[in-house]
Amino acid sequence: MLSLTLRILLVLMSILTFIYMIRKLRKEQLQTLDMLFWTLFAMTILIMSLFPEFVVACTDYIGVQSSVNFVYLVIFFFLIIRIFLLNVRVSKLETKLNEYVINMAVKSCDEKEHKNE
Amino acid sequence: MKEKLLLVIPAYNEEENLVRVVDDLMINYPEYDYVIVNDGSSDRTRELCIGHHYRYIDYPINLGLTSAFRGGMYYGMEHGYDYILQYDGDGQHDPSYIKDLLECAVENRANIIVGSRFVQKRKPFSARMFGSRIITNCIALTTGRRIKDPTSGMRMYDRRAMDLIAKQKDFGPEPDTLAYLIRNGLEVAEVQVEMKERIAGTSYLTLTNSIRYMLHMCFSILVVGFLRKKER
């Protein structure tokens, strides 16, 4: 069973996450695709806190010992996906950055040689 | 007064189409300036630009359509163009309609002119057009404007549109940008055009890509657009 305190905490968490994201979006520090993910996350937390019967049902079905653990499970799941996706993006960025630096360096070397001729 | 128009031609791996498309412009429509944006092509796009002495901006790596378009837009802004027109490098756009768009821009004083396939013609009920219908309805829902061909790549922007797009760093030539701009007071007009099917090369749109694109657009139009800062 989810305690009232926990449910209130989850609602707060959901709302605060959403407000924080909106601020970041307006400051151009967050992009549309990321907004989608965090919105889904906030919505899921909100739904879990507003419909604890649903959480209890899932807990019993899966065989997790306590409902709170199921909430944790869901949050971990989101975090793991997020970390993986960030990993992919960072790898792409690293590759792009390296290629760009190499390209610029080689170009500027050519320019220097042209100046010397 | 002569309006300065710049054709922005984003090009990613378009070696099979580029020469045909650009030569057509240079020979038959020399009154329009153009700039090709080579988006880090891995084929001979860049070599073709050099060999044929085309005007081109060269990205050393691939950044995507949004960045390619923005590059051409910044170039146009810096060189004092009144209008820019996104013109596809794959030959699907028909240059004979450019003057219609320009005329509409000057007469209607609209900020954005969309070269639309469905102003007078009916939109077919095919799988491809299903997505287009959804986007049209999303835009209509949030702005009240019914844009019949929101995914058309043939769009003309004036200085005011360029200034607004330049301010939001992740805005690209996409329908969600259109929806945001309409809600910030810009006028959009549609002009009937014809488009050809792609002759050579491959499009980057597959089924999974298309679905992801649709979801992204809908979410952006219906939710994110309202959360951004509004322009005064």
Coordinates of C-alpha atoms in Angstrom, one line a residue:
Chain A
M1 CA 0.0 0.0 0.0
L2 CA 1.3 3.5 -0.7
S3 CA 1.2 5.8 2.2
L4 CA -0.4 9.2 1.9
T5 CA 2.9 10.9 2.6
L6 CA 4.6 9.0 -0.2
R7 CA 1.8 9.9 -2.6
I8 CA 2.0 13.6 -1.8
L9 CA 5.7 13.4 -2.2
L10 CA 5.3 11.9 -5.6
V11 CA 2.8 14.5 -6.7
L12 CA 5.2 17.2 -5.6
M13 CA 8.1 15.5 -7.4
S14 CA 6.1 15.3 -10.6
I15 CA 5.0 18.9 -10.5
L16 CA 8.4 20.3 -9.6
T17 CA 10.1 18.2 -12.3
F18 CA 7.7 19.6 -14.8
I19 CA 8.1 23.2 -13.8
Y20 CA 11.9 22.9 -13.7
M21 CA 11.8 21.4 -17.2
I22 CA 9.7 24.2 -18.6
R23 CA 12.1 26.8 -17.2
K24 CA 15.0 25.0 -18.8
L25 CA 13.1 24.8 -22.1
R26 CA 12.5 28.5 -22.1
K27 CA 16.2 29.2 -21.4
E28 CA 17.0 27.0 -24.4
Q29 CA 18.9 24.5 -22.3
L30 CA 16.5 21.7 -23.1
Q31 CA 15.2 20.5 -26.4
T32 CA 11.8 19.2 -27.6
L33 CA 12.8 15.5 -27.6
D34 CA 14.1 15.7 -24.0
M35 CA 10.9 17.5 -23.0
L36 CA 8.9 14.5 -24.3
F37 CA 10.9 12.1 -22.1
W38 CA 10.7 14.1 -18.9
T39 CA 7.0 14.8 -19.5
L40 CA 6.3 11.1 -19.8
F41 CA 8.4 10.6 -16.6
A42 CA 6.4 13.3 -14.7
M43 CA 3.1 11.9 -15.9
T44 CA 4.0 8.4 -14.9
I45 CA 4.9 9.5 -11.4
L46 CA 1.7 11.5 -11.2
I47 CA -0.5 8.6 -12.3
M48 CA 1.2 6.3 -9.8
S49 CA 0.5 8.7 -7.0
L50 CA -3.1 9.4 -8.0
F51 CA -4.0 5.8 -8.7
P52 CA -2.4 3.7 -6.0
E53 CA -4.8 0.8 -6.7
F54 CA -3.1 0.5 -10.1
V55 CA 0.4 0.3 -8.4
V56 CA -0.9 -2.3 -6.0
A57 CA -2.3 -4.4 -8.8
C58 CA 1.0 -4.3 -10.7
T59 CA 2.9 -5.2 -7.5
D60 CA 0.8 -8.2 -6.9
Y61 CA 1.0 -9.3 -10.5
I62 CA 4.7 -9.1 -10.7
G63 CA 5.4 -10.5 -7.3
V64 CA 7.3 -7.5 -5.8
Q65 CA 7.1 -7.5 -2.1
S66 CA 5.9 -4.0 -1.4
S67 CA 4.3 -1.3 -3.6
V68 CA 6.9 1.2 -2.8
N69 CA 9.4 -1.1 -4.5
F70 CA 7.4 -1.1 -7.6
V71 CA 7.6 2.7 -7.7
Y72 CA 11.3 2.5 -7.3
L73 CA 11.5 0.0 -10.1
V74 CA 9.6 2.3 -12.5
I75 CA 11.9 5.2 -11.6
F76 CA 15.0 3.1 -12.1
F77 CA 13.7 1.9 -15.4
F78 CA 13.3 5.5 -16.6
L79 CA 16.7 6.4 -15.4
I80 CA 18.4 3.5 -17.1
I81 CA 16.8 4.4 -20.4
R82 CA 17.8 8.0 -20.0
I83 CA 21.4 7.1 -19.2
F84 CA 21.6 4.8 -22.2
L85 CA 20.2 7.4 -24.5
L86 CA 22.5 10.1 -23.2
N87 CA 25.4 7.7 -23.7
V88 CA 24.5 7.3 -27.3
R89 CA 24.2 11.1 -27.8
V90 CA 27.5 11.7 -26.0
S91 CA 29.3 9.2 -28.2
K92 CA 27.9 10.8 -31.3
L93 CA 29.0 14.2 -30.1
E94 CA 32.5 13.0 -29.3
T95 CA 32.9 11.6 -32.7
K96 CA 31.6 14.7 -34.4
L97 CA 33.8 16.9 -32.3
N98 CA 36.9 14.9 -33.1
E99 CA 36.1 14.9 -36.8
Y100 CA 35.4 18.7 -36.7
V101 CA 38.7 19.5 -34.9
I102 CA 40.7 17.3 -37.2
N103 CA 39.1 18.9 -40.2
M104 CA 39.7 22.5 -39.1
A105 CA 43.3 21.7 -38.0
V106 CA 44.1 20.2 -41.4
K107 CA 42.5 23.1 -43.2
S108 CA 44.4 25.7 -41.2
C109 CA 47.6 23.9 -41.8
D110 CA 46.9 24.0 -45.6
E111 CA 46.2 27.7 -45.3
K112 CA 49.4 28.4 -43.5
E113 CA 51.4 26.6 -46.2
H114 CA 49.6 28.6 -48.9
K115 CA 50.6 31.8 -47.1
N116 CA 54.2 30.8 -47.0
E117 CA 54.4 30.0 -50.7
Chain B
M1 CA 11.7 47.9 -55.9
K2 CA 13.4 44.6 -56.5
E3 CA 13.1 42.0 -53.7
K4 CA 16.2 40.1 -52.9
L5 CA 15.5 36.4 -52.8
L6 CA 17.9 33.7 -51.8
L7 CA 17.3 30.0 -52.5
V8 CA 18.7 27.9 -49.7
I9 CA 19.5 24.4 -51.0
P10 CA 20.3 21.9 -48.2
A11 CA 22.2 19.0 -49.7
Y12 CA 23.1 15.8 -48.0
N13 CA 24.5 13.1 -50.4
E14 CA 22.8 14.5 -53.4
E15 CA 25.5 13.8 -56.0
E16 CA 23.0 12.2 -58.3
N17 CA 20.7 15.2 -58.4
L18 CA 22.6 18.3 -57.5
V19 CA 24.1 19.2 -60.9
R20 CA 20.8 18.8 -62.7
V21 CA 19.0 20.8 -60.1
V22 CA 21.5 23.7 -59.8
D23 CA 22.3 24.0 -63.5
D24 CA 18.6 24.3 -64.1
L25 CA 18.5 27.2 -61.7
M26 CA 21.6 28.9 -63.1
I27 CA 20.6 28.6 -66.7
N28 CA 16.8 29.0 -66.6
Y29 CA 16.3 31.2 -63.5
P30 CA 19.5 33.3 -63.1
E31 CA 17.4 36.1 -61.5
Y32 CA 17.4 34.1 -58.2
D33 CA 20.5 33.9 -56.0
Y34 CA 21.2 30.5 -54.4
V35 CA 23.5 28.9 -51.9
I36 CA 24.0 25.2 -51.4
V37 CA 24.5 24.0 -47.9
N38 CA 26.6 20.8 -48.0
D39 CA 25.6 19.0 -44.8
G40 CA 28.8 16.9 -44.4
S41 CA 28.0 14.7 -47.4
S42 CA 30.0 11.5 -47.6
D43 CA 29.6 11.3 -51.4
R44 CA 30.9 13.6 -54.1
T45 CA 28.5 16.5 -53.3
R46 CA 31.3 18.7 -52.1
E47 CA 33.5 17.9 -55.1
L48 CA 30.7 18.7 -57.5
C49 CA 30.2 22.1 -55.9
I50 CA 33.8 22.9 -56.3
G51 CA 34.1 21.5 -59.8
H52 CA 31.1 23.4 -61.1
H53 CA 31.9 26.6 -59.1
Y54 CA 28.6 26.6 -57.3
R55 CA 28.1 28.9 -54.3
Y56 CA 28.2 26.6 -51.3
I57 CA 28.5 26.5 -47.5
D58 CA 30.5 23.5 -46.4
Y59 CA 29.8 21.7 -43.2
P60 CA 32.7 19.3 -42.3
I61 CA 30.2 17.0 -40.5
N62 CA 26.6 16.1 -40.9
L63 CA 24.4 18.2 -38.6
G64 CA 20.9 17.5 -40.0
L65 CA 18.3 19.5 -42.0
T66 CA 17.6 22.0 -39.2
S67 CA 21.2 23.1 -39.0
A68 CA 21.7 23.1 -42.8
F69 CA 18.6 25.3 -43.1
R70 CA 19.8 27.6 -40.3
G71 CA 23.2 28.0 -42.0
G72 CA 21.6 29.1 -45.2
M73 CA 19.2 31.4 -43.3
Y74 CA 22.1 33.1 -41.4
Y75 CA 23.9 33.5 -44.7
G76 CA 20.8 35.2 -46.2
M77 CA 20.4 37.4 -43.2
E78 CA 24.0 38.5 -43.2
H79 CA 23.9 39.3 -46.9
G80 CA 20.7 41.4 -46.6
Y81 CA 18.2 39.2 -48.4
D82 CA 14.6 40.1 -48.0
Y83 CA 13.4 36.6 -48.5
I84 CA 14.8 33.1 -48.3
L85 CA 13.2 30.0 -49.9
Q86 CA 14.1 26.5 -48.9
Y87 CA 14.6 24.7 -52.2
D88 CA 15.3 20.9 -52.1
G89 CA 18.4 19.6 -53.7
D90 CA 16.7 16.4 -54.9
G91 CA 14.8 18.0 -57.7
Q92 CA 11.3 17.6 -56.2
H93 CA 10.6 21.3 -56.3
D94 CA 9.6 23.1 -59.5
P95 CA 11.4 26.4 -60.0
S96 CA 8.7 27.8 -62.2
Y97 CA 6.5 28.3 -59.1
I98 CA 9.0 30.5 -57.3
K99 CA 7.7 33.6 -58.8
D100 CA 4.2 32.7 -57.6
L101 CA 5.5 32.5 -54.0
L102 CA 7.4 35.8 -54.4
E103 CA 4.3 37.5 -55.8
C104 CA 2.2 36.3 -52.9
A105 CA 4.8 37.4 -50.4
V106 CA 4.9 40.9 -51.8
E107 CA 1.1 41.4 -52.4
N108 CA -0.3 39.7 -49.3
R109 CA 2.5 40.9 -47.1
A110 CA 2.5 37.5 -45.6
N111 CA 5.6 36.5 -43.5
I112 CA 5.7 32.9 -44.6
I113 CA 4.6 31.4 -47.9
V114 CA 4.2 27.7 -48.2
G115 CA 4.4 26.1 -51.6
S116 CA 1.4 23.8 -51.1
R117 CA 0.4 20.8 -53.2
F118 CA -3.2 20.9 -51.9
V119 CA -4.6 24.5 -52.1
Q120 CA -6.7 23.7 -55.1
K121 CA -6.1 20.0 -55.4
R122 CA -7.5 17.5 -52.9
K123 CA -5.1 15.7 -50.5
P124 CA -5.2 12.0 -51.4
F125 CA -6.3 9.5 -48.7
S126 CA -3.1 7.5 -48.7
A127 CA -0.8 6.3 -46.0
R128 CA 1.7 9.0 -46.7
M129 CA -0.9 11.7 -46.4
F130 CA -2.3 10.3 -43.2
G131 CA 0.5 11.9 -41.2
S132 CA 0.1 15.1 -43.1
R133 CA -3.6 15.2 -42.1
I134 CA -2.8 14.7 -38.5
I135 CA -0.3 17.6 -38.5
T136 CA -2.8 19.8 -40.4
N137 CA -5.3 19.1 -37.6
C138 CA -2.8 19.7 -34.8
I139 CA -1.9 23.1 -36.3
A140 CA -5.6 24.0 -36.8
L141 CA -6.4 23.0 -33.3
T142 CA -3.7 25.2 -31.8
T143 CA -3.7 28.2 -34.1
G144 CA -7.0 28.2 -35.9
R145 CA -5.2 28.2 -39.2
R146 CA -5.7 25.4 -41.7
I147 CA -2.4 24.7 -43.4
K148 CA -3.1 22.1 -46.0
D149 CA 0.4 21.1 -46.8
P150 CA 2.4 21.6 -43.6
T151 CA 5.2 19.3 -44.4
S152 CA 6.0 20.9 -47.7
G153 CA 9.7 21.8 -47.8
M154 CA 9.1 24.6 -50.2
R155 CA 8.7 27.5 -47.8
M156 CA 9.6 31.2 -48.2
Y157 CA 10.4 33.3 -45.1
D158 CA 10.7 37.0 -44.8
R159 CA 13.0 39.0 -42.5
R160 CA 10.6 39.0 -39.6
A161 CA 10.2 35.2 -39.8
M162 CA 14.0 34.9 -40.1
D163 CA 14.6 37.0 -37.0
L164 CA 12.2 34.9 -34.9
I165 CA 13.6 31.6 -36.1
A166 CA 17.1 32.8 -35.5
K167 CA 16.3 33.6 -31.8
Q168 CA 15.2 30.0 -31.0
K169 CA 18.3 27.9 -31.6
D170 CA 16.5 24.6 -32.2
F171 CA 13.9 25.8 -34.7
G172 CA 14.1 24.2 -38.0
P173 CA 12.0 24.2 -41.2
E174 CA 9.3 22.0 -39.6
P175 CA 5.6 22.3 -39.1
D176 CA 5.9 22.9 -35.3
T177 CA 8.0 26.0 -36.1
L178 CA 5.1 27.1 -38.3
A179 CA 2.6 26.7 -35.5
Y180 CA 4.7 28.6 -33.1
L181 CA 5.3 31.5 -35.5
I182 CA 1.6 31.7 -36.3
R183 CA 0.7 31.9 -32.6
N184 CA 3.3 34.7 -32.3
G185 CA 1.6 36.9 -34.9
L186 CA 3.1 35.9 -38.2
E187 CA 1.0 35.5 -41.3
V188 CA 1.2 32.4 -43.4
A189 CA -0.1 32.0 -46.9
E190 CA -0.3 29.0 -49.1
V191 CA 0.3 29.0 -52.9
Q192 CA -0.5 26.0 -55.2
V193 CA 2.6 24.4 -56.6
E194 CA 3.4 21.1 -58.3
M195 CA 6.1 18.8 -57.0
K196 CA 7.9 16.0 -58.8
E197 CA 8.7 12.6 -57.3
R198 CA 12.3 11.9 -56.3
I199 CA 14.3 10.7 -59.4
A200 CA 17.5 9.4 -57.8
G201 CA 19.1 8.8 -54.5
T202 CA 17.3 7.8 -51.3
S203 CA 15.1 9.7 -49.0
Y204 CA 15.8 9.5 -45.3
L205 CA 12.2 8.8 -44.4
T206 CA 11.5 5.2 -43.5
L207 CA 8.3 3.9 -41.7
T208 CA 9.8 4.0 -38.2
N209 CA 11.3 7.4 -38.9
S210 CA 8.0 8.7 -40.2
I211 CA 6.2 7.5 -37.1
R212 CA 8.8 9.0 -34.7
Y213 CA 8.6 12.3 -36.7
M214 CA 4.9 12.4 -36.4
L215 CA 4.9 11.8 -32.7
H216 CA 7.6 14.4 -32.2
M217 CA 5.7 17.0 -34.3
C218 CA 2.4 16.4 -32.5
F219 CA 3.9 16.7 -29.1
S220 CA 5.8 19.8 -30.1
I221 CA 2.8 21.5 -31.6
L222 CA 0.3 20.5 -29.0
V223 CA 2.4 20.9 -25.9
V224 CA 5.9 22.3 -26.2
G225 CA 4.9 25.2 -28.5
F226 CA 2.8 26.7 -25.6
L227 CA 5.5 26.4 -23.1
R228 CA 8.1 28.4 -24.9
K229 CA 8.6 32.1 -24.4
K230 CA 6.2 34.2 -26.5
E231 CA 7.6 37.0 -28.6
R232 CA 6.4 40.5 -27.7

